Amino acid sequence: MFPWPEQENSIMRSAIHTTFGEPADVLELGDRQVPQPGAGEVRIKTSLAPIHNHDLWTIRGRYGYKPELPAIGGSEAVGIVDALGEGVEGATVGQRVAVASAHGTWAEYFLAPARLLVPVPQALPDETAAQLIAMPLSALMLLEFLHAEPGQWIVQNTANGAVGKTLAMLAAARGVQVLSLVRRDAGVDELAALGIGNVISTAQPEWQERARALLGSTLAHAAVDSIGGAASAALLGLLGEGGTLVSFGTMAGEPMQIDSGSLIFKQATVKGFWGSKVSQALSADDKRRLVGELLQRTLAGELLLPVEAIYDLADAAQAAAASLQPGRKGKVLLKP
C-alpha cells in the first residue's frame, strides 16, 4: 500500500446516515476515519459526486443493495487517485479518474476497485466527469439491451430524468428514433433546450393519439417504463407487434398494470432491466467500448450532462431534497 503519509489515521468529512429513511431527514455530516485501500483497491480524493435516485433509494433501505449502518452515501464520483493498495497496476497516484458502482463517495475520500477506474481526459470538466458513468452507461447498456436498429422507434416515460435525457441523445447519435413522454408541459421545453425533440406531455388530452401518429403504423419497437402502475399499460399500447416493454423503475410505487389482451395479440415481451446486473455481465472489452463511446459522444457535444446545483457535503440533506424537485435542469452534485 502506498498512501500519502499525511492521510494515515486522519479524519474526513462524510455525508452519513445512521438509520434508513427519507434522505432529507436522515442524512447528516459526520467524521469518519480516512479509509486505507486493500489489495486491488485505490483510495480516491473526491472532487465532485452526484446524487442519483438509486442513492436515495439505498438510503431509504429499499434498493437492491443495503449497506451496513452507519453508512456513507453515494456511488459515483470524479477525483484524484490518492493511494494504491497492494497489487494495483495501471493506476498512479495523482491520476484523475471517474468511478461508478462504488460505495461511500459522499466523503472527502473513498475506496474503489482499481478495475472500475476510468481515466478522465483533461478536456472533460469535473462537473461532467462526476456523472459520466452510472446513468450514461446505464442508458447506453439499455439502448443495446433493446436491440433497436437505426430508424426504429423507442418510447420512454419520465424522459426528463437523467437516464431519459441521456438515452434520447445517445439513441439520436446512433440513428434510433425516440419518443419521449413527460408528465408536465414544461418538460417539453426543458428537453428542447438540450436539443431533444419528439417530446409529448401526457398532461395533454389525446396525447396517446398524438404519440400513435408520430410513431406511424408499425408503432414502437420497444418501450422503457420507469413509472409502473397504469403508465405500463399506456406504453404497452404504443408497442408494435413483437415489441418489448422494459421495466426500468417504479416511480409510482405500484405493480405494472398490463392489459393481457394487448400482451397476447401483440406477442409482446416484458423484461426487467437493472444496470448493475447487466454491467456485471459485460465483458471487459464491451465495457471499454461503451465507456469509450460515452467519452467520444461527450467530447463531441452529442451527449450533454448539465448540472442543476453544487452543494457542500454539510448540506447533503438539502441537496437530496433538491434532487427530488420537479423541473431540475441537471444533476445535483456534492463537493467535499
Coordinates of C-alpha atoms in Angstrom, one line a residue, residues 1-2 35-44 81 83-89 91 110-115 117:
M1 CA 0.0 0.0 0.0
F2 CA 1.3 3.4 -0.9
P35 CA -10.1 4.5 4.7
Q36 CA -7.0 2.6 3.7
P37 CA -7.1 0.6 0.4
G38 CA -6.8 -3.1 0.5
A39 CA -5.5 -5.4 -2.2
G40 CA -6.7 -4.4 -5.7
E41 CA -8.2 -1.1 -4.4
V42 CA -7.3 2.6 -4.7
R43 CA -8.2 5.5 -2.5
I44 CA -9.6 8.5 -4.3
V81 CA -6.1 8.8 -7.0
A83 CA -3.2 5.9 -2.6
L84 CA -2.7 2.4 -4.1
G85 CA -3.5 -0.9 -2.5
E86 CA -1.3 -4.0 -2.9
G87 CA -1.1 -5.4 -6.4
V88 CA -2.7 -2.4 -8.2
E89 CA -1.4 -1.9 -11.7
A91 CA -3.3 3.4 -11.9
F110 CA -13.4 6.8 -0.7
L111 CA -12.2 3.4 -1.9
A112 CA -12.8 1.7 -5.2
P113 CA -11.6 -1.4 -7.0
A114 CA -8.9 -0.4 -9.4
R115 CA -10.6 -2.2 -12.2
L117 CA -11.4 3.4 -12.7

